[in-house]
mmCIF file of C-alpha atoms in Angstrom:
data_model
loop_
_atom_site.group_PDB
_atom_site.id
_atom_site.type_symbol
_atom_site.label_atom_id
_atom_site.label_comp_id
_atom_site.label_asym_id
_atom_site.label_seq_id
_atom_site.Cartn_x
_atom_site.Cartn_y
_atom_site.Cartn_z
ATOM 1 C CA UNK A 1 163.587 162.274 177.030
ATOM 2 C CA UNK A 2 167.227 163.724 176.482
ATOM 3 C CA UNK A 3 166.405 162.261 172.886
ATOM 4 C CA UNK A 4 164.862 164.622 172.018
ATOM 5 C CA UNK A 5 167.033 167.098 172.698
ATOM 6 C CA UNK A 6 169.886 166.512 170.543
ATOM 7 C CA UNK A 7 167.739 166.145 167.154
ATOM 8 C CA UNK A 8 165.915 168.986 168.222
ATOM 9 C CA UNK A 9 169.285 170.858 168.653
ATOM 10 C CA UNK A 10 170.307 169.870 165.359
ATOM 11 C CA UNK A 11 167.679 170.423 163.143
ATOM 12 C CA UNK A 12 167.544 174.460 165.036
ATOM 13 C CA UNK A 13 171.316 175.098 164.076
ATOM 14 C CA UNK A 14 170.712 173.498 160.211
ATOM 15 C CA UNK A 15 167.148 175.179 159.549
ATOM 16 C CA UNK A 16 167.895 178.897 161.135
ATOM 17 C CA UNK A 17 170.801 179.042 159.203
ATOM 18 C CA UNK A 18 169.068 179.808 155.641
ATOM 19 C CA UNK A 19 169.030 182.987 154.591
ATOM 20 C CA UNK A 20 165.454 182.735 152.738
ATOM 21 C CA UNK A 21 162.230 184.877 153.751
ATOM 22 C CA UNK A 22 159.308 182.811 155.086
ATOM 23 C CA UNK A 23 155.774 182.648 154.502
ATOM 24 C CA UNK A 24 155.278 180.220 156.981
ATOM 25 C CA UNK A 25 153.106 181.607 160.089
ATOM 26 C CA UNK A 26 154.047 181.098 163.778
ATOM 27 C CA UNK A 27 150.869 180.167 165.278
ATOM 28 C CA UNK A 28 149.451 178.105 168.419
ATOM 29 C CA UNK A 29 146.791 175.772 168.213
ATOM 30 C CA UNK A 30 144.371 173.064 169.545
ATOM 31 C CA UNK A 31 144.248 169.886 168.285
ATOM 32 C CA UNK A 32 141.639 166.822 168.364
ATOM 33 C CA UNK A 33 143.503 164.083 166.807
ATOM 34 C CA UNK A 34 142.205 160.353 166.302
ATOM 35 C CA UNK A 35 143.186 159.397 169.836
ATOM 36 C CA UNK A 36 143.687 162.217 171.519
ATOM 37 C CA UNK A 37 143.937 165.966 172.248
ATOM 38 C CA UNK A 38 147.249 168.311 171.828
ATOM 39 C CA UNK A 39 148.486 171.504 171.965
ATOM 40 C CA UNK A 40 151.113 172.799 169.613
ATOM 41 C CA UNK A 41 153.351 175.672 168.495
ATOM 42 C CA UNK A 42 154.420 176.252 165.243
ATOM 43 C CA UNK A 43 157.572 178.330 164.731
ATOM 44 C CA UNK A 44 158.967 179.093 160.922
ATOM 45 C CA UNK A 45 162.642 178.442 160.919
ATOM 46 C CA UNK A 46 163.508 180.060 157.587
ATOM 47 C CA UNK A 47 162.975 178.709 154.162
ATOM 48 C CA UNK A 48 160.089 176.335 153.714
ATOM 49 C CA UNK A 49 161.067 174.556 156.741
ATOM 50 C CA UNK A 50 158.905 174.793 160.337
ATOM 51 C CA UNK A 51 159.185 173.392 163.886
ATOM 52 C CA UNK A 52 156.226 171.948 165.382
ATOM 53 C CA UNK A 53 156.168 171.238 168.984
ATOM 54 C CA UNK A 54 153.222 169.949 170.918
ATOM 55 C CA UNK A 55 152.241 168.052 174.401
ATOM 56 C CA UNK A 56 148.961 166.599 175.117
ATOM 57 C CA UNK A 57 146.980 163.304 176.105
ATOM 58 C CA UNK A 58 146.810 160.376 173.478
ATOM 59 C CA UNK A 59 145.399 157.393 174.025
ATOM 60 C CA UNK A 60 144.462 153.831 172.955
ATOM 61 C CA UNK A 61 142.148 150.761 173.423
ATOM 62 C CA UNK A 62 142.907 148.296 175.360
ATOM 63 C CA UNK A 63 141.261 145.189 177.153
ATOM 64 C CA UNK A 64 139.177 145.483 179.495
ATOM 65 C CA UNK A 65 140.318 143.895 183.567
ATOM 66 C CA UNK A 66 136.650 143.168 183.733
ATOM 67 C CA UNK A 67 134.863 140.353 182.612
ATOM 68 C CA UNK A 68 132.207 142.236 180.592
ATOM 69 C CA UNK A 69 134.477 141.598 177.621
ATOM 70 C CA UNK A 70 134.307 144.993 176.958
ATOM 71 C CA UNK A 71 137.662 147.304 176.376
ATOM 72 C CA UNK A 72 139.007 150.194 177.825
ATOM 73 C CA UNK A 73 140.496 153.412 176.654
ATOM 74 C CA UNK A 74 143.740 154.464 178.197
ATOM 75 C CA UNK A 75 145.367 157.908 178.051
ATOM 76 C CA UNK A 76 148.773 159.014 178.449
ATOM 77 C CA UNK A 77 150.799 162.414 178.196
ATOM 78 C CA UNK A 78 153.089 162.660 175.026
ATOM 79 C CA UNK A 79 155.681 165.387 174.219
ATOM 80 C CA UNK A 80 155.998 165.332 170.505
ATOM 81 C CA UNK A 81 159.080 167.655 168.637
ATOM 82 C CA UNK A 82 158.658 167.687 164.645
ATOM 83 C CA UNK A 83 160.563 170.023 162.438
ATOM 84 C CA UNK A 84 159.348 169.751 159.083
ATOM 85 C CA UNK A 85 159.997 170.558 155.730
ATOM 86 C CA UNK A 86 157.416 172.267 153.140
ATOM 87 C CA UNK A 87 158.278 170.986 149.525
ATOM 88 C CA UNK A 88 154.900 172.109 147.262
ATOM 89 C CA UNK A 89 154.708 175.719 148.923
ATOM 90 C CA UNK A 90 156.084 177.828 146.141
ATOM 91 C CA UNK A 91 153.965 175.513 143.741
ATOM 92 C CA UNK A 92 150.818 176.086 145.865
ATOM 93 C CA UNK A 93 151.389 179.965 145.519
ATOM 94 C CA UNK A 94 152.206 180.437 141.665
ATOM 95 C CA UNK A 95 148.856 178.528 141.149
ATOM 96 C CA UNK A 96 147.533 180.946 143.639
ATOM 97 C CA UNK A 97 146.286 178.136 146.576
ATOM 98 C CA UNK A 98 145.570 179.219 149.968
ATOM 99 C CA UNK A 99 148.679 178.315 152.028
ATOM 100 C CA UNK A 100 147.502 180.391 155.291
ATOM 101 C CA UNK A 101 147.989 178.204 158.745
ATOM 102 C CA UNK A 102 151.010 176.287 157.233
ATOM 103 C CA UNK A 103 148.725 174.713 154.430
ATOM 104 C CA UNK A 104 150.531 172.312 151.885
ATOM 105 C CA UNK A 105 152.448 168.767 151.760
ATOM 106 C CA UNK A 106 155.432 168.215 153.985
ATOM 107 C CA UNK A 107 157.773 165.754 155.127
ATOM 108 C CA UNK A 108 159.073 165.888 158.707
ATOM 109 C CA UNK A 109 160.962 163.934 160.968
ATOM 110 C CA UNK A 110 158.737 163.528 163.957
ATOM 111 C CA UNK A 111 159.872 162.640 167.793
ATOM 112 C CA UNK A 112 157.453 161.514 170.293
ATOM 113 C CA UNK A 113 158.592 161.616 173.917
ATOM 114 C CA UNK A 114 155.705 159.455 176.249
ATOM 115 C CA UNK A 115 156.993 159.969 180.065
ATOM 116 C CA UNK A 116 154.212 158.117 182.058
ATOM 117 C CA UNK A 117 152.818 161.036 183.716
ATOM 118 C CA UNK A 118 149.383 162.040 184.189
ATOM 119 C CA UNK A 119 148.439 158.364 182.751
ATOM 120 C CA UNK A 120 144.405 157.313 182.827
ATOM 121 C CA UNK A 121 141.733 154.975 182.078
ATOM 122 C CA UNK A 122 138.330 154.939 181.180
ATOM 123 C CA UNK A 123 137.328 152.445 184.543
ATOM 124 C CA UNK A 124 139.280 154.940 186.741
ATOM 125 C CA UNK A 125 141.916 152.270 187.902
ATOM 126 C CA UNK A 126 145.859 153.435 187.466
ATOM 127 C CA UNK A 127 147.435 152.796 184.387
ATOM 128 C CA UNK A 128 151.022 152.319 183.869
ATOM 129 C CA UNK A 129 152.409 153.245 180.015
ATOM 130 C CA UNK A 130 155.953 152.120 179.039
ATOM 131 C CA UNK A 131 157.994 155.199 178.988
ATOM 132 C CA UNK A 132 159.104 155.386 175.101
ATOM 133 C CA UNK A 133 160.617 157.952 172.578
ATOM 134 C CA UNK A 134 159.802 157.055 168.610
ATOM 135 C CA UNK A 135 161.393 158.725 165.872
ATOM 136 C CA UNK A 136 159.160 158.650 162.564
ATOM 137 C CA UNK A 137 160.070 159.990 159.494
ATOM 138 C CA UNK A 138 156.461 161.381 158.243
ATOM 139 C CA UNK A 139 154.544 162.499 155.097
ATOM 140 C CA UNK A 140 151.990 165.256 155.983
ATOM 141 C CA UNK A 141 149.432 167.260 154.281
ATOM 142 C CA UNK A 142 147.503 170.199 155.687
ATOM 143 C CA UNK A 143 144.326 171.510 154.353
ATOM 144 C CA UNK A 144 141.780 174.640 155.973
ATOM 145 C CA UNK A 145 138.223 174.454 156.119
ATOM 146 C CA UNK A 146 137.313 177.060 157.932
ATOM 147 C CA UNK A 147 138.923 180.424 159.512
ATOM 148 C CA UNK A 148 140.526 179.032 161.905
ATOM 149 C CA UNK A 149 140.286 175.135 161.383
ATOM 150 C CA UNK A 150 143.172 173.205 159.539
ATOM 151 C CA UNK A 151 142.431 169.149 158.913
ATOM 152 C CA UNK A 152 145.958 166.976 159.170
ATOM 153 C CA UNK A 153 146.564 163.634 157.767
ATOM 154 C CA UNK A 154 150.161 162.064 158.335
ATOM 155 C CA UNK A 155 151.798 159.058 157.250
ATOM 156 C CA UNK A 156 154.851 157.488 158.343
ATOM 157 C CA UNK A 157 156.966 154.362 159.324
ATOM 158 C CA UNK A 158 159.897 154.553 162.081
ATOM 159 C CA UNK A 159 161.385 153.133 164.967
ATOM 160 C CA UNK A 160 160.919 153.197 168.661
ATOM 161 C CA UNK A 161 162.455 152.803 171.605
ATOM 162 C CA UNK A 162 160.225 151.175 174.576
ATOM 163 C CA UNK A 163 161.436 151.147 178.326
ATOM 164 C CA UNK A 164 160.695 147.347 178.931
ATOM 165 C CA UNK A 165 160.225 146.166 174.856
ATOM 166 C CA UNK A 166 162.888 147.331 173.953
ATOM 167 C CA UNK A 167 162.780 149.037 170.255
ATOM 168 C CA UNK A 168 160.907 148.067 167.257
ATOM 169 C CA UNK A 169 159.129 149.290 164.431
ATOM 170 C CA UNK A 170 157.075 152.452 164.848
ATOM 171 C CA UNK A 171 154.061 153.574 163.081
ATOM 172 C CA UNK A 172 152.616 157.308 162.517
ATOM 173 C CA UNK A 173 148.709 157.439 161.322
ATOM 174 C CA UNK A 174 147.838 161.120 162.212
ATOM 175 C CA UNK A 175 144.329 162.169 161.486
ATOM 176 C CA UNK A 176 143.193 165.456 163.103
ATOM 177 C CA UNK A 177 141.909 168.208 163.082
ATOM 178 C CA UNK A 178 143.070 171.626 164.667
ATOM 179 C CA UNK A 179 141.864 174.783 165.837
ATOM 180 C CA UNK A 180 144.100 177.382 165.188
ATOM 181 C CA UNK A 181 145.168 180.655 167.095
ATOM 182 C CA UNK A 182 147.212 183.981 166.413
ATOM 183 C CA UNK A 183 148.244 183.204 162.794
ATOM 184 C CA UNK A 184 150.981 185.970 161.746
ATOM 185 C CA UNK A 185 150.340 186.429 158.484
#
């Protein structure tokens, strides 16, 4: 985990140190991703650029210890720290799109911290994750359909770092969709 600490740490001292006005919004929210659940904070840093921290229970398939041949889904806690960057948000306002709840493209640099806690599956029998940290560099897109509901896609290819693997390549497909409180703006 103390990876995370030092890109967090640096990306703070580089992105608070712009001078520019936001229209970003500092808001908290709920999300239901593909394999999972979260919770996140969103905190404008200055400029176009954001931090996005979140912790919740992701999960996976895997096979079943049965012999019914049919598979299991596992959950795990995961700590995830992503500051990103905004590029097509004065673009989005001169054509006069809604950016409200931190809509637009970005790219970020997301870190994923997975501790073994709290670890679960579907048959009720203990599960034991790798403890792991990933660091993904990520395209993102954010688009409201409701009020209060945002729909996120990202995209990205990284590396990991696993407690018994080793590391490797990492991937980031991040389909969800969030329900958002408190937006400042």
């Amino acid at each position: 985990m103390k990876f995370l600490f030092i890109p967090v740490l640096i990306c703070l001292t580089v992105f608070t140190s712009t001078n520019a006005q936001t229209a970003l919004d500092e808001q908290l929210k709920v999300e239901a991703k593909l394999l999972g659940l979260m919770v996140g904070y969103e905190k404008p840093l200055g400029g176009d650029f954001l931090l996005n921290l979140g912790v919740g229970q992701l999960g996976g398939f895997g096979p079943s210890i049965n012999r019914n041949r049919n598979a299991d889904f596992y959950f795990t806690t995961a700590f995830e720290v992503e500051p990103r960057y905004y590029y097509n948000r004065n673009r989005r306002l001169s054509k006069g799109k809604n950016v409200q709840q931190n809509v637009g493209n970005y790219l970020a640099l997301q870190f994923m911290g997975v501790p073994n806690w709290a670890s679960w599956s579907t048959n009720g029998r203990d599960v034991v994750f790798e403890k792991s940290v990933t660091a993904i560099p990520t395209w993102g897109m954010r688009r409201k359909l409701a009020k209060n509901i945002v729909f996120d896609l990202e995209l990205g290819i990284g590396y990991g770092w696993w407690e018994i693997d080793g590391s490797q390549v990492a991937l980031n497909l991040g389909i969800g969709f969030a329900y958002v409180f408190g937006v400042s703006n």
